[in-house]
mmCIF file of C-alpha atoms in Angstrom:
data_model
loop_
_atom_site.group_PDB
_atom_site.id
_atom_site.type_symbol
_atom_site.label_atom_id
_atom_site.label_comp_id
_atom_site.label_asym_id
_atom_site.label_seq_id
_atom_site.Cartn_x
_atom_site.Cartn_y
_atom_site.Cartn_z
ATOM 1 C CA UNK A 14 93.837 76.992 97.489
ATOM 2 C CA UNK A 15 97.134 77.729 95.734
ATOM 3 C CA UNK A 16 100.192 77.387 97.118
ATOM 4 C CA UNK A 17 101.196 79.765 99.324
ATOM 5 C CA UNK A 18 105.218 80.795 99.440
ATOM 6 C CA UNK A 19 105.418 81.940 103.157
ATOM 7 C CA UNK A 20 108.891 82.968 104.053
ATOM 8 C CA UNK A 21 108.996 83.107 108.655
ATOM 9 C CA UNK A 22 112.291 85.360 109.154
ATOM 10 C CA UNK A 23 111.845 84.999 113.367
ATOM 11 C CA UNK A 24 114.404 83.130 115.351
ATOM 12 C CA UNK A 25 112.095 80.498 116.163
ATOM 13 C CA UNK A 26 112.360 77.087 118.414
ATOM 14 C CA UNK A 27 110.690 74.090 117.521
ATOM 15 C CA UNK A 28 107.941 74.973 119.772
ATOM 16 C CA UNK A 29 107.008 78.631 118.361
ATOM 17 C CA UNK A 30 107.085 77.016 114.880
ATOM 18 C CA UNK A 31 104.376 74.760 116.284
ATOM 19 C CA UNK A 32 102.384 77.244 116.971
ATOM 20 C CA UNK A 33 102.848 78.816 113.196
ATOM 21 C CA UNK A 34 102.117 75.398 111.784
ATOM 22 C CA UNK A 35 98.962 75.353 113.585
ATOM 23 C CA UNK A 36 97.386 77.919 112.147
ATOM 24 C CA UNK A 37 98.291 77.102 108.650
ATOM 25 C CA UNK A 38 97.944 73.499 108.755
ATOM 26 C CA UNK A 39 98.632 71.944 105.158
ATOM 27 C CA UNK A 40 100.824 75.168 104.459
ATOM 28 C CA UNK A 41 104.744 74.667 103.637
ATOM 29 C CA UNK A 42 106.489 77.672 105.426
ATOM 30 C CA UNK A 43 109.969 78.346 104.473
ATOM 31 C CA UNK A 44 112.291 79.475 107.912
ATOM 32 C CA UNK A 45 115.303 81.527 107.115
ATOM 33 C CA UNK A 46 117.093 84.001 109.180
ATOM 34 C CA UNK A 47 116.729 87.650 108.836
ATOM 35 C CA UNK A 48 120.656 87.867 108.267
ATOM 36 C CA UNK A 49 121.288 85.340 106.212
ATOM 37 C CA UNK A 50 117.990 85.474 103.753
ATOM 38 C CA UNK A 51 118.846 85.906 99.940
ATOM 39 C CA UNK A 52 117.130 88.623 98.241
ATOM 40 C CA UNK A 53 115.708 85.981 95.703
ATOM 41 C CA UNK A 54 114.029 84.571 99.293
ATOM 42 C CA UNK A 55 112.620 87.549 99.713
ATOM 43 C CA UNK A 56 111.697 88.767 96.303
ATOM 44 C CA UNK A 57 109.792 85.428 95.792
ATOM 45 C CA UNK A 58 107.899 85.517 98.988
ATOM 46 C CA UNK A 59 103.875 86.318 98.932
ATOM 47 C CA UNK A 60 103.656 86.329 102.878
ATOM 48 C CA UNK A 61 107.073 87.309 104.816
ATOM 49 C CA UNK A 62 106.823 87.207 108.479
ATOM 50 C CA UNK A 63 109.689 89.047 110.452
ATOM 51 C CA UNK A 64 111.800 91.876 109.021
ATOM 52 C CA UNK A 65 113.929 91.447 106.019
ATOM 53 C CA UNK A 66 116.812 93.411 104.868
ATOM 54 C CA UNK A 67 114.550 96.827 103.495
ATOM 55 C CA UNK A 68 116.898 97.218 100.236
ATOM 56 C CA UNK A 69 115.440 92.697 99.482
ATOM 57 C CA UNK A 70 111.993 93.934 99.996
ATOM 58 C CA UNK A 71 111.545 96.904 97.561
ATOM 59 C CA UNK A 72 110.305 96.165 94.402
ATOM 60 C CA UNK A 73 108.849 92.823 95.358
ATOM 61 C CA UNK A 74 105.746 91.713 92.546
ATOM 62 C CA UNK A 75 104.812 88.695 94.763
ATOM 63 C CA UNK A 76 104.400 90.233 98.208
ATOM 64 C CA UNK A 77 100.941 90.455 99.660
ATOM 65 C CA UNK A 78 101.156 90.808 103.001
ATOM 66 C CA UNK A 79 104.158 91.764 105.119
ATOM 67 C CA UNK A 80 103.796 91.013 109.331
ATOM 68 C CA UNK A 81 106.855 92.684 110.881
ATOM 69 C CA UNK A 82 108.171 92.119 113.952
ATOM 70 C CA UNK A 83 108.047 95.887 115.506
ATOM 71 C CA UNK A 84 105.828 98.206 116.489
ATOM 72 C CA UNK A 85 107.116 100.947 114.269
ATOM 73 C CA UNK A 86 108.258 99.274 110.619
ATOM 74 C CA UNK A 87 109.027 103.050 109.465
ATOM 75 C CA UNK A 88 111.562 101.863 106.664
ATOM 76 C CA UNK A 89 109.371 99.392 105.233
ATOM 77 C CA UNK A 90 106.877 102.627 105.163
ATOM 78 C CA UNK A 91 108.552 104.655 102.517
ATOM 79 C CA UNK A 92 107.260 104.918 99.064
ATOM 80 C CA UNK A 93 108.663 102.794 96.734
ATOM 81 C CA UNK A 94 109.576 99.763 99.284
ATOM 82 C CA UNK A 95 106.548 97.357 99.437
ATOM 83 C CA UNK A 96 104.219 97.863 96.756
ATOM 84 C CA UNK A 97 100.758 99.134 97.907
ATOM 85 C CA UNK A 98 99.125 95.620 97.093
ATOM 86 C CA UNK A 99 100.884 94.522 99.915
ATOM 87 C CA UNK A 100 99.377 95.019 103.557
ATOM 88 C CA UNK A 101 101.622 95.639 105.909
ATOM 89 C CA UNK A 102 100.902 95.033 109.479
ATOM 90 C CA UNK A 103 102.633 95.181 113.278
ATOM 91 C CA UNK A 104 103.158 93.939 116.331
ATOM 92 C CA UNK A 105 101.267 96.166 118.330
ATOM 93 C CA UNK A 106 100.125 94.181 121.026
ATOM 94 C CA UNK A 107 103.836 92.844 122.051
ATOM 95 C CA UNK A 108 105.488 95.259 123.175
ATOM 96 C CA UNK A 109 103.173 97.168 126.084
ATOM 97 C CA UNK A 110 104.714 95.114 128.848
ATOM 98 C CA UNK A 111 108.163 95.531 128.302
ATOM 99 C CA UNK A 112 108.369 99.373 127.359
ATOM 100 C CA UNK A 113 105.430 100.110 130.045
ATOM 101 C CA UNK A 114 107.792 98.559 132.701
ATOM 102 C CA UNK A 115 110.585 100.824 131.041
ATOM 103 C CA UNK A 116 108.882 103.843 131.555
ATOM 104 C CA UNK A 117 107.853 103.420 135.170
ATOM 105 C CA UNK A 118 111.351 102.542 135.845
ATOM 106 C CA UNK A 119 113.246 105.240 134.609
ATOM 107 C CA UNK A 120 110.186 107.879 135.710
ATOM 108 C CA UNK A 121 110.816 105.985 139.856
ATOM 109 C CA UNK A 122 114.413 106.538 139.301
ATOM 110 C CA UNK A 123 114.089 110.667 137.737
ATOM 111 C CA UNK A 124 111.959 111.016 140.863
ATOM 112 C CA UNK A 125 113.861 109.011 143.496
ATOM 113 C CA UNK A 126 116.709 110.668 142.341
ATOM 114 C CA UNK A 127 118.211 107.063 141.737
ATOM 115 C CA UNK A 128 120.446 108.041 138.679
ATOM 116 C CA UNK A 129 121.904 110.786 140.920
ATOM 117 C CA UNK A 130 122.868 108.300 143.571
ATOM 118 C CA UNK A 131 124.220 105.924 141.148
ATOM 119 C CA UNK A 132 126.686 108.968 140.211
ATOM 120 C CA UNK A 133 127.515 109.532 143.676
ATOM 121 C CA UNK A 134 128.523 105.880 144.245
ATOM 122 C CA UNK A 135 130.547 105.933 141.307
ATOM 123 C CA UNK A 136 132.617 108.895 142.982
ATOM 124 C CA UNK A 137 131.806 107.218 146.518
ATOM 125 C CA UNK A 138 130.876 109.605 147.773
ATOM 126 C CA UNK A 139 128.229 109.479 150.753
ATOM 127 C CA UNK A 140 126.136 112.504 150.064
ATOM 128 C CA UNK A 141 122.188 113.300 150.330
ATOM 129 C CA UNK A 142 120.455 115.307 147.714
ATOM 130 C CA UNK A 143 117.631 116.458 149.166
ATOM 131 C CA UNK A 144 113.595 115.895 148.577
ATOM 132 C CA UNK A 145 112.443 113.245 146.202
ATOM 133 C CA UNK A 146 108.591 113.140 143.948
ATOM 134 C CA UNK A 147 106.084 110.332 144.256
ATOM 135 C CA UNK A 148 103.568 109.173 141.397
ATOM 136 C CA UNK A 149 100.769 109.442 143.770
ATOM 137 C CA UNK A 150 99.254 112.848 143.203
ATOM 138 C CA UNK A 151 101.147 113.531 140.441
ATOM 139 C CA UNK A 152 99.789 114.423 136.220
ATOM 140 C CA UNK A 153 101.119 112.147 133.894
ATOM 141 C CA UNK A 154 99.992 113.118 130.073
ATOM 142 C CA UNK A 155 100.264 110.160 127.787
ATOM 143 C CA UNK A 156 100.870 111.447 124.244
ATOM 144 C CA UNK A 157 100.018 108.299 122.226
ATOM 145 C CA UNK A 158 97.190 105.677 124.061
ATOM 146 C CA UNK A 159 98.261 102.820 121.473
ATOM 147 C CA UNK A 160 99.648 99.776 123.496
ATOM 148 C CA UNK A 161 102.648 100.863 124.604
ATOM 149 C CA UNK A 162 101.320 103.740 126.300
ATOM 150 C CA UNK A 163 97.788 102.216 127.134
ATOM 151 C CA UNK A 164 99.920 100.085 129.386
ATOM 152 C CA UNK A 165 101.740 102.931 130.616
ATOM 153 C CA UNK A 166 98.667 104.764 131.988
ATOM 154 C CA UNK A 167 97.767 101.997 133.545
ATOM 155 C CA UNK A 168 100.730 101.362 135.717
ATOM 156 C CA UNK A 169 100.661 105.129 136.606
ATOM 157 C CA UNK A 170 97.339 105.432 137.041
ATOM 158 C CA UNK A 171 97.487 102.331 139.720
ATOM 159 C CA UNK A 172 100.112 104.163 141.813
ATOM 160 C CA UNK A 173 97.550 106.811 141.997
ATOM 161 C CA UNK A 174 98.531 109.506 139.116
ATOM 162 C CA UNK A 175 95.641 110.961 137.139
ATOM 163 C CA UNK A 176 96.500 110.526 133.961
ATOM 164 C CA UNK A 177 95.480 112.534 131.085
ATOM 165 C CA UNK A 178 95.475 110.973 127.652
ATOM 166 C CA UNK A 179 96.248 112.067 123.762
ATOM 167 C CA UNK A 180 94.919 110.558 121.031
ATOM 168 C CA UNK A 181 94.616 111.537 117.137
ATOM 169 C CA UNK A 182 91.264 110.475 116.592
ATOM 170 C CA UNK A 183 89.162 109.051 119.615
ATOM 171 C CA UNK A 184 88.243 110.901 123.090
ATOM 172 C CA UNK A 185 86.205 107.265 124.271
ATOM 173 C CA UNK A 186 88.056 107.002 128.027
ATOM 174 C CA UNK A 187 89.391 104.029 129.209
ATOM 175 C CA UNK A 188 89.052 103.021 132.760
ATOM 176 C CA UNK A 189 92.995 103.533 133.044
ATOM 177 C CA UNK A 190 92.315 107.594 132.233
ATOM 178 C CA UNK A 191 91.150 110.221 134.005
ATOM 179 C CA UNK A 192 90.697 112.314 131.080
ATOM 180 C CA UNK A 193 91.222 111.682 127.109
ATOM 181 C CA UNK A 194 92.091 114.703 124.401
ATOM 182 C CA UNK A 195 92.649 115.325 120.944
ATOM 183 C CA UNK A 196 96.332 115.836 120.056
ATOM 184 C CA UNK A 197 94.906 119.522 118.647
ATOM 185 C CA UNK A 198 94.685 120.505 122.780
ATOM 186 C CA UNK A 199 98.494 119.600 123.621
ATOM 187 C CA UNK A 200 99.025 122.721 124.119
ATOM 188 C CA UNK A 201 96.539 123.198 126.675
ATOM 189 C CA UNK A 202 97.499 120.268 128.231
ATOM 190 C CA UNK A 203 101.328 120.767 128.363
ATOM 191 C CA UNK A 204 101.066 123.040 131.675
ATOM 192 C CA UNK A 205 99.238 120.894 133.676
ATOM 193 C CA UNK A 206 101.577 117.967 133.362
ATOM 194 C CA UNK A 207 104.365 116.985 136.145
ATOM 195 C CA UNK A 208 105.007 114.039 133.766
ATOM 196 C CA UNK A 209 104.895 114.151 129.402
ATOM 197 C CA UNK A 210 105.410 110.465 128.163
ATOM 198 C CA UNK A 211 105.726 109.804 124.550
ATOM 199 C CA UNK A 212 105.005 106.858 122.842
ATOM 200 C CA UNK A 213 104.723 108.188 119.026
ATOM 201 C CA UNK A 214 105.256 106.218 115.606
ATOM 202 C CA UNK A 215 107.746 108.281 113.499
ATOM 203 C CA UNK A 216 106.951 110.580 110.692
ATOM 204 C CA UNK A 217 106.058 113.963 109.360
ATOM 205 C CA UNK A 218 103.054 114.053 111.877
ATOM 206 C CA UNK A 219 105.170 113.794 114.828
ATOM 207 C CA UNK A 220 108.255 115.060 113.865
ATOM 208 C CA UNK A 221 108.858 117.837 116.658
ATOM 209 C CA UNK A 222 105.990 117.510 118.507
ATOM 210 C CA UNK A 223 107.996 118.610 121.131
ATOM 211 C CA UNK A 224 109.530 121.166 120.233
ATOM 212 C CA UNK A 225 111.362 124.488 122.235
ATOM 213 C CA UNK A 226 108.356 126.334 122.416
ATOM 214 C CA UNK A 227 106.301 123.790 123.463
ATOM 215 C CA UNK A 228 109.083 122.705 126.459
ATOM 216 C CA UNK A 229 108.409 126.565 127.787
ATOM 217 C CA UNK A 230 104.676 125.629 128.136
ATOM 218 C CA UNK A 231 105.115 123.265 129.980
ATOM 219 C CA UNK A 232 105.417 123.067 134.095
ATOM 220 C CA UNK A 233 108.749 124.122 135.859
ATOM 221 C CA UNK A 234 110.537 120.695 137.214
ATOM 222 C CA UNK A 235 107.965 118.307 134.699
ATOM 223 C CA UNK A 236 109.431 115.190 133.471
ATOM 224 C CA UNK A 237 109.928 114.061 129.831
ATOM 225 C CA UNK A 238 109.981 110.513 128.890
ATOM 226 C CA UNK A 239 109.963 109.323 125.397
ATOM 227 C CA UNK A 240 109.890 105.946 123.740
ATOM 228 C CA UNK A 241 108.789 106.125 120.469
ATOM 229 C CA UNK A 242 110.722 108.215 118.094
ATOM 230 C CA UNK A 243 113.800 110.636 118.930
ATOM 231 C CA UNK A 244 112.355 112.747 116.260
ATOM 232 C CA UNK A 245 109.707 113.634 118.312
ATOM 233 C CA UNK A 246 111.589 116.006 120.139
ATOM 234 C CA UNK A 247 113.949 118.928 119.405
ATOM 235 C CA UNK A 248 117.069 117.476 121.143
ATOM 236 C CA UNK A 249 119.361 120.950 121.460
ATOM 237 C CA UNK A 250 115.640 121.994 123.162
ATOM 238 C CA UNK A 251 115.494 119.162 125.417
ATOM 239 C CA UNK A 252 119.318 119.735 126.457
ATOM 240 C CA UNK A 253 118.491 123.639 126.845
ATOM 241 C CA UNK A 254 115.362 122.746 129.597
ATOM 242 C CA UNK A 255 117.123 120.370 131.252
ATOM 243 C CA UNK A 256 120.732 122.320 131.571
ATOM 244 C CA UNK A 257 118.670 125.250 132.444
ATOM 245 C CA UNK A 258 116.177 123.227 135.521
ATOM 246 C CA UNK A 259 112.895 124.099 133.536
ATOM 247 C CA UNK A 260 112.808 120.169 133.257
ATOM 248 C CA UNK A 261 113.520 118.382 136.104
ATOM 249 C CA UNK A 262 114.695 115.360 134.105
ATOM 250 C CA UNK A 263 114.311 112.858 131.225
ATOM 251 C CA UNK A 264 114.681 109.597 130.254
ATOM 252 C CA UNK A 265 114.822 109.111 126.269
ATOM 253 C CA UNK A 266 115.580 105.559 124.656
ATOM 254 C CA UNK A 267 115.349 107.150 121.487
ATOM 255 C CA UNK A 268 117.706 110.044 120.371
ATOM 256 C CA UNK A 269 117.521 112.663 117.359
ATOM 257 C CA UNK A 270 120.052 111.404 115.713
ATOM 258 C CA UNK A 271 120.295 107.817 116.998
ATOM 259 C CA UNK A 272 122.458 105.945 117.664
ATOM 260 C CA UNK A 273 123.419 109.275 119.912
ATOM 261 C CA UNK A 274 127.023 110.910 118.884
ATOM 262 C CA UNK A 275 129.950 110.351 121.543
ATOM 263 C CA UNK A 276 130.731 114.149 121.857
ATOM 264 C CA UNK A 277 126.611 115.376 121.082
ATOM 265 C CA UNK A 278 125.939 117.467 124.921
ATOM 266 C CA UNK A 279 122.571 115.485 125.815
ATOM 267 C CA UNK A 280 125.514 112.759 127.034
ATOM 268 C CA UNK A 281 126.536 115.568 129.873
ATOM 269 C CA UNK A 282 122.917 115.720 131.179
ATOM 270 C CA UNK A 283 122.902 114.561 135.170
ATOM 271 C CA UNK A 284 119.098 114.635 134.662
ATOM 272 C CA UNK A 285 118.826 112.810 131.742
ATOM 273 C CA UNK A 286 118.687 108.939 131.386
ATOM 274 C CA UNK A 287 119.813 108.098 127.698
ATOM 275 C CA UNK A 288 119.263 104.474 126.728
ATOM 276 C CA UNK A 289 120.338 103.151 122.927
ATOM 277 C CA UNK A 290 117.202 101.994 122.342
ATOM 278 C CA UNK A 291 116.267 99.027 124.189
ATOM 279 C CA UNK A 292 113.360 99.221 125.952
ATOM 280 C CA UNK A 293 111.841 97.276 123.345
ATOM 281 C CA UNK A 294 113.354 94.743 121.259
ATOM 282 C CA UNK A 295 113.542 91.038 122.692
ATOM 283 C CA UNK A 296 115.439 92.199 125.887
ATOM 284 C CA UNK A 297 112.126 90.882 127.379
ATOM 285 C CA UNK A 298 111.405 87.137 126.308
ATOM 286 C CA UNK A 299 107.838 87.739 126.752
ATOM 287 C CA UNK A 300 107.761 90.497 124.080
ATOM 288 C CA UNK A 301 109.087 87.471 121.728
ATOM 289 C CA UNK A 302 106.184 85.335 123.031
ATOM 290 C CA UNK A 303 103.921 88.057 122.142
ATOM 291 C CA UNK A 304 105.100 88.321 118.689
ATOM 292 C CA UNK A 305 104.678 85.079 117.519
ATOM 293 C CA UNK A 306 101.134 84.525 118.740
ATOM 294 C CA UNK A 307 100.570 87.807 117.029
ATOM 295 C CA UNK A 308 102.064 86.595 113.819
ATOM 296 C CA UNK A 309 100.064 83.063 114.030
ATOM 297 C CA UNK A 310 96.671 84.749 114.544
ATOM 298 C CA UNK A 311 97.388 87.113 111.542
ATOM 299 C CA UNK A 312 98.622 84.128 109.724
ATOM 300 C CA UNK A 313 95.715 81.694 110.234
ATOM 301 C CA UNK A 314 93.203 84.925 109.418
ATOM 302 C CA UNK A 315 95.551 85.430 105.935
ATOM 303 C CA UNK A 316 95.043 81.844 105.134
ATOM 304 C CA UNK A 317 91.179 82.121 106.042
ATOM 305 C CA UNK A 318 90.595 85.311 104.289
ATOM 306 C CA UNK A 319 89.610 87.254 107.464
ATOM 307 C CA UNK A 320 90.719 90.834 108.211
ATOM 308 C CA UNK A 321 94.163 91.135 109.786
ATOM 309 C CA UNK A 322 94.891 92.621 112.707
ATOM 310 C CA UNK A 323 97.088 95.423 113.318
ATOM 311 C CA UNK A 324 96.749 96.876 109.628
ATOM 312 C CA UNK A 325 99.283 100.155 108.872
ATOM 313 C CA UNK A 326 97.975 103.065 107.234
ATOM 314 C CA UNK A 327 101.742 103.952 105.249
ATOM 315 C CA UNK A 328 100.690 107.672 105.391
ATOM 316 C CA UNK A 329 100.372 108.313 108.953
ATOM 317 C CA UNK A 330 102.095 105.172 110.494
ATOM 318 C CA UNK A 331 99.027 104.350 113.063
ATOM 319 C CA UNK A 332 97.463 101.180 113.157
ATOM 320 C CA UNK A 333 94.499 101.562 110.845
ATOM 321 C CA UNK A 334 90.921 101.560 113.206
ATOM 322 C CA UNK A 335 89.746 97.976 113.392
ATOM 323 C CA UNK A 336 86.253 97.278 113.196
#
């Protein structure tokens, strides 16, 4: 076997680089960190594992196969970055846990009314506000059944929601659904939702896909959660619903633009729960975990000359279907 010039761009310990090393035994892999790396690092690199500086990447000859460290690599997408001889694959797989857990919490505290008692201490003020919502009984439509929301449903659907699914290609139920669509019937399925989560890749096929017109579909007093991309909804529509009560509330770690302006009006929004993007990341040391086994099982089927997992399809950002 030649030599193989396998640049590891993770903040690793001694231990996770065990676990590398093991499934490439023989194989010299080069550790640098993703802030530091030289472009010449980067340009010379068959295999890079973690995420690079984008503008070091493009117009790389030698790079074959490019793990990242996200769920959503959407620069590393574009045309003209990483040269389609290169495979590109995720770390779907790593980050259900933390975002999942995300997503329940922020949904408990829009329906507990948690945020608005949070204000009220901040004032100190000793007030009650009234009825609160409970998971049981309610709809929850997952828009996106990947990991992250998979994982989602699953929490929900244990508290005793019935949970509707969306998918782009597949209707084959999971025991975590009570019912799975194609993204085609969204609009159908808007109105019978108390609860929309999002969990989208980014691009031109999601761009919007909540958009004003969509938001008047959908129940009066439903909740919108998103964690995917803030492009996926119309923000001056989302602040329009929720000033107005048709939404109840929303929780959004990712904003259209992002990071969110100081003087944009979503920040004004006593219903809405804005994060800056942080539900995944490594906020969660077990999404780090995560990563790095994914990246050593990818890595020891590279070296083998198996399929890889987690494959990207650049035109449509999804995982590609794995057989």
């Amino acid at each position: 076997m030649e030599q193989q010039r396998i640049l590891v761009l993770l903040p690793l310990e001694e231990r996770h680089k065990a676990v590398l090393e093991t499934a490439a035994p023989g194989i010299q892999l080069t550790y640098a960190a993703a802030d530091t790396v030289t472009r010449e690092q980067v340009q010379q690199a068959q295999v890079i594992i973690g995420n690079p500086p984008v503008e070091y990447v493009a117009g790389s000859s030698n790079l074959r196969w490019f793990q990242s460290n996200t769920a959503g690599p959407d620069p590393y997408l574009k045309e003209g970055v990483i040269s389609p001889q290169a495979v590109i694959t995720n770390a779907t797989g790593a980050y259900g846990l933390a975002i999942s857990e995300y997503m329940l919490g922020t949904l408990l505290s829009l329906y507990k009314k948690l945020n608005l008692y949070r204000d009220s201490q901040i004032l100190r003020e000793w007030v009650k506000l009234g009825s609160v919502k409970s998971v049981w009984g309610s709809t929850v439509l997952v828009v996106g059944m990947g990991d992250i929301g998979g994982s989602f449903a699953r929490l929900v659907k244990g508290m005793g929601a019935y949970v509707i699914g969306v998918r782009r290609t597949d209707t084959v139920k999971p025991e975590y659904a009570d019912e799975v669509h194609l993204i085609e019937e969204l609009d159908s399925l808007l109105p019978r939702a108390d609860v929309v989560a999002l969990s989208l890749p980014g691009g031109s096929g999601t761009a919007g896909i909540l958009n004003r017109q969509r938001m008047e579909r959908m129940k009066d007093g439903a909740v919108v959660l998103n964690v995917g991309r803030g492009t996926a909804i119309e923000s001056m529509a989302l602040y329009d619903a929720l000033k107005s009560g048709k939404l109840s509330g929303a929780a959004v770690d990712v904003t259209d633009p992002e990071p969110l302006p100081p003087e944009h009006p979503l920040w004004e929004l006593p219903n809405l729960i804005i994060t800056p993007h942080v539900s995944g990341g490594w906020s969660l040391a077990e999404t780090f975990e995560r990563i790095v086994r994914i990246s050593a099982e990818n890595l020891g089927r590279y070296l083998r000359g198996e399929p890889l997992k987690n494959v990207i399809d650049r035109g449509t950002g999804y995982r590609t279907l794995e057989k």
